[in-house]
CSV table of C-alpha atoms and ligand atoms in Angstrom, one decimal:
chain,number,residue,atom,x,y,z
Z,1,UNK,CA,19.3,13.3,5.1
Z,2,UNK,CA,17.6,16.2,4.3
Z,3,UNK,CA,13.7,15.3,4.1
Z,4,UNK,CA,10.9,16.6,2.5
Z,5,UNK,CA,8.7,19.6,3.9
Z,6,UNK,CA,6.1,18.3,6.6
Z,7,UNK,CA,2.1,19.1,5.4
Z,8,UNK,CA,0.3,21.4,7.7
Z,9,UNK,CA,-1.8,19.4,10.2
Z,10,UNK,CA,-4.7,21.4,11.5
Z,11,UNK,CA,-5.3,20.7,15.1
Z,12,UNK,CA,-8.3,19.6,15.6
Z,13,UNK,CA,-10.8,19.9,18.6
Z,14,UNK,CA,-9.7,18.1,21.9
Z,15,UNK,CA,-11.7,15.0,22.2
Z,16,UNK,CA,-13.0,13.6,25.6
Z,17,UNK,CA,-13.1,9.6,25.4
Z,18,UNK,CA,-10.7,9.2,22.6
Z,19,UNK,CA,-10.3,5.4,22.0
Z,20,UNK,CA,-6.6,4.5,22.3
Z,21,UNK,CA,-4.9,3.7,18.9
Z,22,UNK,CA,-4.8,0.4,18.4
Z,23,UNK,CA,-2.7,-1.9,15.8
Z,24,UNK,CA,-2.5,-5.5,14.7
Z,25,UNK,CA,0.9,-6.8,16.3
Z,26,UNK,CA,2.1,-9.2,13.3
Z,27,UNK,CA,4.8,-11.0,16.1
Z,28,UNK,CA,1.6,-12.1,18.2
Z,29,UNK,CA,-1.3,-11.7,16.2
Z,30,UNK,CA,-3.1,-9.6,18.6
Z,31,UNK,CA,-4.5,-5.7,18.7
Z,32,UNK,CA,-2.1,-3.6,20.9
Z,33,UNK,CA,-2.1,-0.7,22.0
Z,34,UNK,CA,1.7,0.1,21.0
Z,35,UNK,CA,2.3,3.5,22.6
Z,36,UNK,CA,0.3,3.7,25.9
Z,37,UNK,CA,2.2,6.8,27.3
Z,38,UNK,CA,2.7,10.2,25.7
Z,39,UNK,CA,5.8,9.3,23.8
Z,40,UNK,CA,5.6,7.5,20.7
Z,41,UNK,CA,8.6,6.3,18.5
Z,42,UNK,CA,8.4,4.4,15.1
Z,43,UNK,CA,10.8,2.9,12.8
Z,44,UNK,CA,9.4,2.4,9.1
Z,45,UNK,CA,12.2,0.7,7.0
Z,46,UNK,CA,13.0,3.2,3.9
Z,47,UNK,CA,13.4,2.6,0.5
Z,48,UNK,CA,16.3,1.0,-1.4
Z,49,UNK,CA,16.7,3.8,-4.2
Z,50,UNK,CA,16.8,2.1,-7.4
Z,51,UNK,CA,13.1,2.6,-8.6
Z,52,UNK,CA,11.2,5.0,-6.6
Z,53,UNK,CA,8.2,5.4,-6.0
Z,54,UNK,CA,5.9,2.9,-6.5
Z,55,UNK,CA,2.4,2.4,-5.5
Z,56,UNK,CA,3.5,-0.5,-3.3
Z,57,UNK,CA,5.7,1.9,-1.6
Z,58,UNK,CA,3.4,4.5,-1.5
Z,59,UNK,CA,0.8,2.5,-0.2
Z,60,UNK,CA,3.3,1.2,2.8
Z,61,UNK,CA,4.4,4.4,3.7
Z,62,UNK,CA,0.7,5.9,3.7
Z,63,UNK,CA,0.0,3.1,6.6
Z,64,UNK,CA,2.5,4.7,8.9
Z,65,UNK,CA,1.8,7.8,7.9
Z,66,UNK,CA,-2.0,7.3,9.2
Z,67,UNK,CA,-0.4,5.8,12.6
Z,68,UNK,CA,1.3,9.2,13.0
Z,69,UNK,CA,-1.6,11.2,12.5
Z,70,UNK,CA,-3.6,8.8,14.7
Z,71,UNK,CA,-1.0,9.2,17.5
Z,72,UNK,CA,-0.5,13.1,17.1
Z,73,UNK,CA,-4.1,13.7,17.5
Z,74,UNK,CA,-4.3,11.7,20.4
Z,75,UNK,CA,-1.7,14.5,21.7
Z,76,UNK,CA,1.6,12.1,21.7
Z,77,UNK,CA,4.9,13.5,20.9
Z,78,UNK,CA,6.2,11.2,18.0
Z,79,UNK,CA,9.6,10.3,16.7
Z,80,UNK,CA,9.6,8.7,13.5
Z,81,UNK,CA,12.9,7.2,12.1
Z,82,UNK,CA,13.9,5.9,8.5
Z,83,UNK,CA,17.0,5.1,6.7
Z,84,UNK,CA,17.7,4.8,2.8
Z,85,UNK,CA,19.5,1.5,1.9
Z,86,UNK,CA,22.0,3.3,-0.5
Z,87,UNK,CA,24.5,0.4,-0.6
Z,88,UNK,CA,23.1,-2.7,-1.4
Z,89,UNK,CA,23.1,-5.6,-4.2
Z,90,UNK,CA,20.1,-4.9,-5.9
Z,91,UNK,CA,21.1,-1.0,-6.2
Z,92,UNK,CA,24.5,-2.0,-7.3
Z,93,UNK,CA,23.4,-4.4,-9.7
Z,94,UNK,CA,20.7,-1.8,-11.4
Z,95,UNK,CA,23.7,0.8,-11.4
Z,96,UNK,CA,26.0,-1.7,-13.3
Z,97,UNK,CA,23.1,-2.9,-15.3
Z,98,UNK,CA,22.6,0.6,-16.6
Z,99,UNK,CA,26.0,1.9,-16.8
Z,100,UNK,CA,24.9,4.6,-14.1
Z,101,UNK,CA,27.2,5.3,-11.2
Z,102,UNK,CA,25.2,3.7,-8.1
Z,103,UNK,CA,25.7,7.2,-6.0
Z,104,UNK,CA,23.8,9.2,-8.9
Z,105,UNK,CA,21.3,6.4,-9.4
Z,106,UNK,CA,20.8,6.5,-5.5
Z,107,UNK,CA,20.8,10.4,-5.6
Z,108,UNK,CA,18.3,10.6,-8.1
Z,109,UNK,CA,15.7,8.0,-6.7
Z,110,UNK,CA,16.0,9.7,-3.2
Z,111,UNK,CA,15.0,12.8,-5.1
Z,112,UNK,CA,12.0,11.3,-6.8
Z,113,UNK,CA,10.9,9.6,-3.4
Z,114,UNK,CA,11.2,12.9,-2.0
Z,115,UNK,CA,9.0,14.8,-4.1
Z,116,UNK,CA,6.4,11.9,-4.2
Z,117,UNK,CA,6.5,11.8,-0.6
Z,118,UNK,CA,5.8,15.7,-0.5
Z,119,UNK,CA,3.0,15.5,-3.1
Z,120,UNK,CA,1.2,12.7,-1.3
Z,121,UNK,CA,1.3,14.7,2.1
Z,122,UNK,CA,3.6,12.5,4.0
Z,123,UNK,CA,5.1,13.2,7.5
Z,124,UNK,CA,8.7,13.3,7.0
Z,125,UNK,CA,10.5,11.4,9.4
Z,126,UNK,CA,12.6,13.2,12.3
Z,127,UNK,CA,15.5,11.3,11.3
Z,128,UNK,CA,16.2,9.9,7.9
Z,129,UNK,CA,19.5,8.2,7.7
Z,130,UNK,CA,21.4,7.3,4.7
Z,131,UNK,CA,23.4,4.0,5.5
Z,132,UNK,CA,26.5,5.1,3.5
Z,133,UNK,CA,26.7,8.1,6.4
Z,134,UNK,CA,26.8,5.5,9.0
Z,135,UNK,CA,29.4,3.1,8.4
Z,136,UNK,CA,31.8,3.8,11.2
Z,137,UNK,CA,28.4,3.1,13.6
Z,138,UNK,CA,27.9,-0.2,11.8
Z,139,UNK,CA,31.7,-1.2,12.2
Z,140,UNK,CA,31.6,-0.2,15.9
Z,141,UNK,CA,28.4,-2.3,16.2
Z,142,UNK,CA,29.8,-5.2,14.5
Z,143,UNK,CA,33.2,-5.4,16.2
Z,144,UNK,CA,31.3,-5.4,19.4
Z,145,UNK,CA,29.4,-8.2,18.5
Z,146,UNK,CA,32.4,-10.3,17.5
Z,147,UNK,CA,34.1,-9.3,20.6
Z,148,UNK,CA,31.2,-10.7,22.6
Z,149,UNK,CA,31.1,-13.9,20.7
Z,150,UNK,CA,27.9,-13.3,18.9
Z,151,UNK,CA,29.5,-12.9,15.2
Z,152,UNK,CA,32.3,-15.0,13.5
Z,153,UNK,CA,34.3,-14.5,10.6
Z,154,UNK,CA,33.7,-16.7,7.3
Z,155,UNK,CA,36.7,-16.2,4.7
Z,156,UNK,CA,37.0,-12.5,5.7
Z,157,UNK,CA,33.2,-11.7,5.9
Z,158,UNK,CA,31.3,-11.2,9.4
Z,159,UNK,CA,28.2,-13.4,10.3
Z,160,UNK,CA,25.7,-13.1,12.9
Z,161,UNK,CA,25.6,-16.0,15.4
Z,162,UNK,CA,21.7,-16.4,15.6
Z,163,UNK,CA,22.4,-19.0,18.2
Z,164,UNK,CA,23.4,-16.2,20.6
Z,165,UNK,CA,20.0,-14.7,20.7
Z,166,UNK,CA,17.4,-16.9,22.9
Z,167,UNK,CA,14.7,-14.7,21.1
Z,168,UNK,CA,15.5,-15.2,17.5
Z,169,UNK,CA,12.2,-16.4,15.7
Z,170,UNK,CA,9.6,-14.4,17.9
Z,171,UNK,CA,8.9,-11.9,15.3
Z,172,UNK,CA,8.0,-14.0,12.0
Z,173,UNK,CA,7.4,-17.1,14.0
Z,174,UNK,CA,9.2,-19.3,11.6
Z,175,UNK,CA,10.9,-22.5,12.5
Z,176,UNK,CA,14.8,-22.1,11.6
Z,177,UNK,CA,14.8,-25.7,10.9
Z,178,UNK,CA,12.1,-25.8,8.0
Z,179,UNK,CA,13.2,-25.7,4.5
Z,180,UNK,CA,10.6,-23.4,3.8
Z,181,UNK,CA,12.4,-20.9,6.0
Z,182,UNK,CA,15.9,-21.5,4.3
Z,183,UNK,CA,14.1,-20.9,1.0
Z,184,UNK,CA,12.6,-17.7,1.8
Z,185,UNK,CA,15.8,-16.5,3.1
Z,186,UNK,CA,17.4,-17.2,0.2
Z,187,UNK,CA,14.8,-15.5,-2.0
Z,188,UNK,CA,15.1,-12.5,0.0
Z,189,UNK,CA,18.6,-11.5,0.1
Z,190,UNK,CA,20.1,-14.1,2.1
Z,191,UNK,CA,22.7,-16.9,1.3
Z,192,UNK,CA,21.8,-20.2,3.2
Z,193,UNK,CA,24.2,-22.3,1.1
Z,194,UNK,CA,27.4,-20.5,2.1
Z,195,UNK,CA,29.7,-22.9,2.9
Z,196,UNK,CA,31.5,-22.2,6.3
Z,197,UNK,CA,28.3,-20.9,8.2
Z,198,UNK,CA,27.5,-22.2,11.7
Z,199,UNK,CA,23.8,-22.1,10.6
Z,200,UNK,CA,22.2,-21.3,7.1
Z,201,UNK,CA,20.2,-18.8,8.2
Z,202,UNK,CA,23.0,-16.6,9.9
Z,203,UNK,CA,23.2,-13.4,8.0
Z,204,UNK,CA,25.9,-11.3,7.1
Z,205,UNK,CA,26.9,-8.2,9.2
Z,206,UNK,CA,29.9,-7.3,7.1
Z,207,UNK,CA,30.9,-8.0,3.4
Z,208,UNK,CA,35.0,-7.6,2.7
Z,209,UNK,CA,35.7,-5.6,-0.2
Z,210,UNK,CA,34.8,-7.4,-3.7
Z,211,UNK,CA,36.5,-6.0,-7.1
Z,212,UNK,CA,34.7,-3.3,-8.4
Z,213,UNK,CA,32.1,-2.9,-5.4
Z,214,UNK,CA,32.3,0.3,-3.2
Z,215,UNK,CA,33.9,-0.7,-0.1
Z,216,UNK,CA,34.7,1.4,3.2
Z,217,UNK,CA,37.4,1.2,5.8
Z,218,UNK,CA,36.2,-0.9,8.6
Z,219,UNK,CA,39.0,-1.0,11.1
Z,220,UNK,CA,39.6,-4.3,12.5
Z,221,UNK,CA,36.6,-5.5,10.3
Z,222,UNK,CA,38.9,-4.9,6.9
Z,223,UNK,CA,37.8,-2.9,4.0
Z,224,UNK,CA,34.2,-3.5,2.7
Z,225,UNK,CA,30.4,-2.7,3.4
Z,226,UNK,CA,27.8,-3.3,5.9
Z,227,UNK,CA,25.2,-6.5,5.6
Z,228,UNK,CA,21.2,-5.4,5.2
Z,229,UNK,CA,19.7,-6.1,8.3
Z,230,UNK,CA,22.4,-4.3,10.7
Z,231,UNK,CA,21.9,-0.9,9.3
Z,232,UNK,CA,18.1,-0.7,10.4
Z,233,UNK,CA,19.4,-1.9,14.4
Z,234,UNK,CA,22.0,0.6,14.2
Z,235,UNK,CA,19.7,3.6,12.8
Z,236,UNK,CA,16.6,2.7,15.0
Z,237,UNK,CA,19.2,2.6,18.3
Z,238,UNK,CA,21.0,6.1,17.5
Z,239,UNK,CA,17.7,7.7,16.4
Z,240,UNK,CA,15.3,6.1,19.0
Z,241,UNK,CA,17.1,4.4,21.2
Z,242,UNK,CA,16.2,0.7,22.0
Z,243,UNK,CA,13.7,-0.6,22.5
Z,244,UNK,CA,11.2,1.3,20.8
Z,245,UNK,CA,7.4,1.2,20.1
Z,246,UNK,CA,6.9,0.2,16.5
Z,247,UNK,CA,9.1,-1.4,13.6
Z,248,UNK,CA,7.2,-1.5,10.2
Z,249,UNK,CA,7.1,-2.2,6.6
Z,250,UNK,CA,5.7,-4.3,4.4
Z,251,UNK,CA,4.8,-8.2,4.8
Z,252,UNK,CA,8.1,-9.0,2.7
Z,253,UNK,CA,9.9,-7.4,5.2
Z,254,UNK,CA,8.7,-9.8,8.4
Z,255,UNK,CA,11.2,-12.4,7.5
Z,256,UNK,CA,14.0,-12.3,7.2
Z,257,UNK,CA,14.8,-8.4,7.6
Z,258,UNK,CA,12.7,-7.8,10.8
Z,259,UNK,CA,13.7,-10.9,12.3
Z,260,UNK,CA,17.3,-10.4,11.6
Z,261,UNK,CA,17.6,-6.8,12.6
Z,262,UNK,CA,15.2,-6.9,15.8
Z,263,UNK,CA,18.1,-10.0,16.7
Z,264,UNK,CA,20.8,-7.8,16.1
Z,265,UNK,CA,19.1,-4.7,17.9
Z,266,UNK,CA,18.8,-7.1,21.0
Z,267,UNK,CA,22.4,-8.0,21.1
Z,268,UNK,CA,24.0,-4.3,20.5
Z,269,UNK,CA,21.7,-3.1,22.9
Z,270,UNK,CA,18.6,-2.6,24.7
Z,271,UNK,CA,16.0,-4.9,22.7
Z,272,UNK,CA,14.1,-4.7,19.7
Z,273,UNK,CA,10.5,-3.2,18.7
Z,274,UNK,CA,8.0,-3.6,21.2
Z,275,UNK,CA,5.5,-4.0,18.3
Z,276,UNK,CA,5.6,-5.0,14.8
Z,277,UNK,CA,3.4,-3.7,11.9
Z,278,UNK,CA,3.3,-5.0,8.3
Z,279,UNK,CA,1.4,-3.4,5.4
Z,280,UNK,CA,-0.2,-6.0,2.8
Z,281,UNK,CA,1.6,-6.1,-0.9
Z,282,UNK,CA,-0.2,-4.4,-3.6
Z,283,UNK,CA,0.1,-6.5,-6.5
Z,284,UNK,CA,-0.3,-5.6,-10.4
Z,285,UNK,CA,-1.0,-7.4,-13.6
Z,286,UNK,CA,-1.1,-10.7,-11.3
Z,287,UNK,CA,2.0,-10.4,-9.2
Z,288,UNK,CA,3.7,-8.3,-6.2
Z,289,UNK,CA,4.5,-5.0,-7.4
Z,290,UNK,CA,8.4,-5.3,-7.5
Z,291,UNK,CA,11.4,-3.8,-8.3
Z,292,UNK,CA,13.2,-6.9,-9.4
Z,293,UNK,CA,10.1,-7.9,-11.8
Z,294,UNK,CA,9.5,-4.4,-13.3
Z,295,UNK,CA,5.9,-4.5,-13.0
Z,296,UNK,CA,5.5,-1.2,-11.4
Z,297,UNK,CA,3.1,1.9,-11.6
Z,298,UNK,CA,4.8,5.0,-10.6
Z,299,UNK,CA,3.6,7.5,-8.5
Z,300,UNK,CA,5.6,10.1,-10.4
Z,301,UNK,CA,4.2,8.9,-13.6
Z,302,UNK,CA,0.6,9.3,-12.6
Z,303,UNK,CA,1.3,12.9,-11.1
Z,304,UNK,CA,3.1,13.7,-14.6
Z,305,UNK,CA,-0.2,12.6,-16.2
Z,306,UNK,CA,-2.0,15.1,-14.3
Z,307,UNK,CA,-3.7,12.8,-11.6
Z,308,UNK,CA,-4.7,14.9,-8.4
Z,309,UNK,CA,-2.3,13.5,-5.6
Z,310,UNK,CA,-5.1,13.7,-3.2
Z,311,UNK,CA,-6.9,11.2,-5.7
Z,312,UNK,CA,-3.9,8.4,-5.6
Z,313,UNK,CA,-4.0,9.2,-1.7
Z,314,UNK,CA,-7.6,8.0,-1.4
Z,315,UNK,CA,-7.5,5.2,-4.1
Z,316,UNK,CA,-5.0,3.5,-1.9
Z,317,UNK,CA,-7.0,4.1,1.5
Z,318,UNK,CA,-9.9,2.4,0.3
Z,319,UNK,CA,-8.1,-0.7,1.0
Z,320,UNK,CA,-7.3,-1.6,4.5
Z,321,UNK,CA,-3.2,-1.2,5.2
Z,322,UNK,CA,-3.5,-5.2,6.0
Z,323,UNK,CA,-5.2,-5.8,2.9
Z,324,UNK,CA,-3.2,-7.8,-0.1
Z,325,UNK,CA,-4.9,-6.2,-3.2
Z,326,UNK,CA,-4.3,-5.7,-7.0
Z,327,UNK,CA,-4.4,-2.4,-8.5
Z,328,UNK,CA,-5.9,-1.7,-11.6
Z,329,UNK,CA,-7.3,1.7,-13.2
Z,330,UNK,CA,-10.7,1.2,-11.4
Z,331,UNK,CA,-8.8,2.0,-8.3
Z,332,UNK,CA,-7.5,5.4,-9.6
Z,333,UNK,CA,-10.8,6.2,-10.9
Z,334,UNK,CA,-12.8,5.4,-7.6
Z,335,UNK,CA,-10.3,8.0,-6.0
Z,336,UNK,CA,-10.7,10.4,-8.4
Z,337,UNK,CA,-14.5,10.0,-8.0
Z,338,UNK,CA,-14.3,10.3,-4.3
Z,339,UNK,CA,-12.5,13.3,-4.2
Z,340,UNK,CA,-14.9,15.3,-6.4
Z,341,UNK,CA,-17.6,13.8,-4.1
Z,342,UNK,CA,-15.8,15.0,-1.1
Z,343,UNK,CA,-15.2,18.3,-2.6
Z,344,UNK,CA,-18.7,18.9,-3.9
Z,345,UNK,CA,-20.2,18.0,-0.6
Z,346,UNK,CA,-17.9,20.3,1.7
Z,347,UNK,CA,-18.5,22.8,-1.1
Z,348,UNK,CA,-22.5,22.3,-0.7
Z,349,UNK,CA,-22.2,22.5,3.0
Z,350,UNK,CA,-20.2,25.9,2.9
Z,351,UNK,CA,-22.9,27.6,0.8
Z,352,UNK,CA,-25.3,26.8,3.2
Z,353,UNK,CA,-26.7,27.9,6.2
Z,354,UNK,CA,-28.1,24.8,7.4
Z,355,UNK,CA,-28.3,23.4,10.9
Z,356,UNK,CA,-25.7,20.5,11.1
Z,357,UNK,CA,-27.3,19.5,14.6
Z,358,UNK,CA,-23.9,17.4,15.7
Z,359,UNK,CA,-23.6,15.4,12.4
Z,360,UNK,CA,-20.2,16.7,11.6
Z,361,UNK,CA,-19.0,16.3,14.9
Z,362,UNK,CA,-20.3,12.5,15.1
Z,363,UNK,CA,-18.5,12.1,11.6
Z,364,UNK,CA,-15.2,13.0,12.9
Z,365,UNK,CA,-15.8,11.4,15.9
Z,366,UNK,CA,-16.4,8.1,13.7
Z,367,UNK,CA,-13.2,8.9,11.5
Z,368,UNK,CA,-11.2,9.1,14.5
Z,369,UNK,CA,-12.6,5.8,16.1
Z,370,UNK,CA,-12.1,3.9,12.7
Z,371,UNK,CA,-8.7,5.0,12.4
Z,372,UNK,CA,-7.9,4.1,16.2
Z,373,UNK,CA,-9.1,0.5,15.4
Z,374,UNK,CA,-6.2,-0.7,13.5
Z,375,UNK,CA,-6.1,2.3,11.3
Z,376,UNK,CA,-9.4,1.3,9.4
Z,377,UNK,CA,-9.2,3.5,6.7
Z,378,UNK,CA,-11.8,2.4,4.5
Z,379,UNK,CA,-14.7,2.7,7.1
Z,380,UNK,CA,-13.4,6.4,7.9
Z,381,UNK,CA,-13.8,6.9,4.1
Z,382,UNK,CA,-17.3,5.3,4.0
Z,383,UNK,CA,-18.2,7.8,7.0
Z,384,UNK,CA,-17.3,10.8,5.0
Z,385,UNK,CA,-18.7,9.4,1.6
Z,386,UNK,CA,-22.0,9.3,3.3
Z,387,UNK,CA,-21.8,12.7,5.0
Z,388,UNK,CA,-20.5,14.3,1.5
Z,389,UNK,CA,-23.5,12.5,0.0
Z,390,UNK,CA,-26.0,14.1,2.3
Z,391,UNK,CA,-24.8,17.9,1.6
Z,392,UNK,CA,-26.8,17.9,-1.5
Z,393,UNK,CA,-30.2,17.5,0.4
Z,394,UNK,CA,-29.6,18.5,3.8
Z,395,UNK,CA,-26.3,20.7,3.7
Z,396,UNK,CA,-24.6,21.5,7.2
Z,397,UNK,CA,-23.5,24.9,7.2
Z,398,UNK,CA,-20.2,26.3,7.0
Z,399,UNK,CA,-19.1,25.2,10.4
Z,400,UNK,CA,-19.7,21.6,9.8
Z,401,UNK,CA,-18.0,22.4,6.4
Z,402,UNK,CA,-15.0,23.3,8.0
Z,403,UNK,CA,-14.9,20.6,10.7
Z,404,UNK,CA,-15.2,17.7,8.4
Z,405,UNK,CA,-12.3,19.0,6.3
Z,406,UNK,CA,-10.1,19.9,8.5
Z,407,UNK,CA,-10.6,16.3,10.0
Z,408,UNK,CA,-10.3,15.0,6.5
Z,409,UNK,CA,-7.0,16.7,6.3
Z,410,UNK,CA,-5.5,16.2,10.0
Z,411,UNK,CA,-6.5,12.4,9.9
Z,412,UNK,CA,-6.4,11.3,6.4
Z,413,UNK,CA,-4.1,13.6,5.0
Z,414,UNK,CA,-6.4,14.5,2.0
Z,415,UNK,CA,-6.6,18.3,1.6
Z,416,UNK,CA,-9.6,19.3,-0.5
J,501,5CA,N1,15.4,-0.6,2.3
J,501,5CA,C1,14.7,-1.9,2.4
J,501,5CA,C2,14.2,-1.7,3.7
J,501,5CA,S1,15.5,-1.6,4.7
J,501,5CA,C3,13.4,-2.1,1.4
J,501,5CA,O1,12.9,-3.2,1.6
J,501,5CA,N2,13.4,-1.3,0.6
J,501,5CA,S2,12.1,-1.3,-0.7
J,501,5CA,O2,12.4,0.2,-1.5
J,501,5CA,O3,12.2,-2.5,-1.2
J,501,5CA,O4,10.8,-1.4,-0.1
J,501,5CA,C4,10.6,-0.1,0.8
J,501,5CA,C5,9.3,-0.6,1.4
J,501,5CA,O5,8.0,-0.6,0.7
J,501,5CA,C6,9.2,-1.8,2.4
J,501,5CA,O6,8.5,-1.5,3.7
J,501,5CA,C7,8.7,-2.7,1.5
J,501,5CA,O7,7.9,-3.7,2.0
J,501,5CA,C8,7.5,-2.0,0.6
J,501,5CA,N3,7.1,-2.6,-0.5
J,501,5CA,C9,7.9,-2.6,-1.3
J,501,5CA,N4,7.2,-3.5,-2.5
J,501,5CA,C10,5.7,-3.4,-2.2
J,501,5CA,C11,4.5,-3.6,-2.7
J,501,5CA,N5,4.7,-4.3,-3.9
J,501,5CA,N6,3.4,-3.6,-1.9
J,501,5CA,C12,3.4,-2.7,-0.4
J,501,5CA,N7,4.5,-2.4,0.0
J,501,5CA,C13,5.9,-2.7,-0.7
J,502,ZN,ZN1,15.3,-2.0,7.1
């Protein structure tokens, strides 16, 4: 899939003693250095393109953008892969409800997402893969699972047999026998009640053609379409190789999606992500911002209203990526004000001939350290805020202005 233009990232002066980038692994509950070598691989689950891009999406993708910026600053070669779930129940239901062709809906929403990601200066994936484009690969993976006895038929559909994977449960840590686990599976796209399954949690890998549904030739699987979780296992395998460093998304993907896609990845070869990262969900009007509830604030709406995309980025960065929080107008106001203060601070520093005395270097080092510590953007922002406020009485001079502006750009993605 054609991505969007990459933002320019200024190269910062190489620093000695950079702290390693550590993130919270939600599978183990510990801070880990997820990519200790010179190469880092990331898979962040992409959108289901039927209502893009709300601030919840933007907040989650921003977490993975920060992570890549920290990795790049540490000199790593980063490969980032993502998908587009351009055929799935919610997309087809929305298309049917609004009388739009599902392909047209996906195309239009993907285009919006592209424009929003560009405006927000998000790093594009190196591989951005549409599910519709890789159906033969999914078919081959599912056929392999059937041949090895890791999958089985239920009335023409194919399901994964989770009992084939001894590590199932290690991502979300939920007990397969707990009724609450089954309920969550049902709420998030699963079918625990379906008769004929070996275990209620077993997820669909291939759905035989239903009247009115899009379908593809599936060889020995017959005509049909892929289940949800297998797409991310196949795309990650083909784009990154298995295992890879980090799989990420919002916390709603921890179970069942990442539990299941990791299980599939182990069975189709190589192993799953070594670390799982989950961003907190953004709420609006008292509930999780979600396409199915319709309580959405769209990035494109704010941009059309003339909001500076950098103010949106700052408004989100005031919240740590793991925080669960509710968007209000005050968040946007804070982003707008912060952007103005930073712009003024850099302009004041630039105009002066002041002697900085290493202040700017300490701010840059502090921002780097904050981000290396589980992407602590709020701490990074407060350091820049203090520096910007200082410039009206003790301006640092043009070199200091440039050093801070470039660090903000490279590490936080904020172009002043
Ligand atoms: N296509 C699948 C992943 S394979 C999917 O979940 N798509 S999505 O469009 O529903 O969500 C895209 C990403 O945004 C996911 O990582 C999801 O966890 C995240 N997301 C969705 N709603 C919110 C929210 N309210 N707050 C934060 N992140 C959210
Ligand atoms: Zn996914």
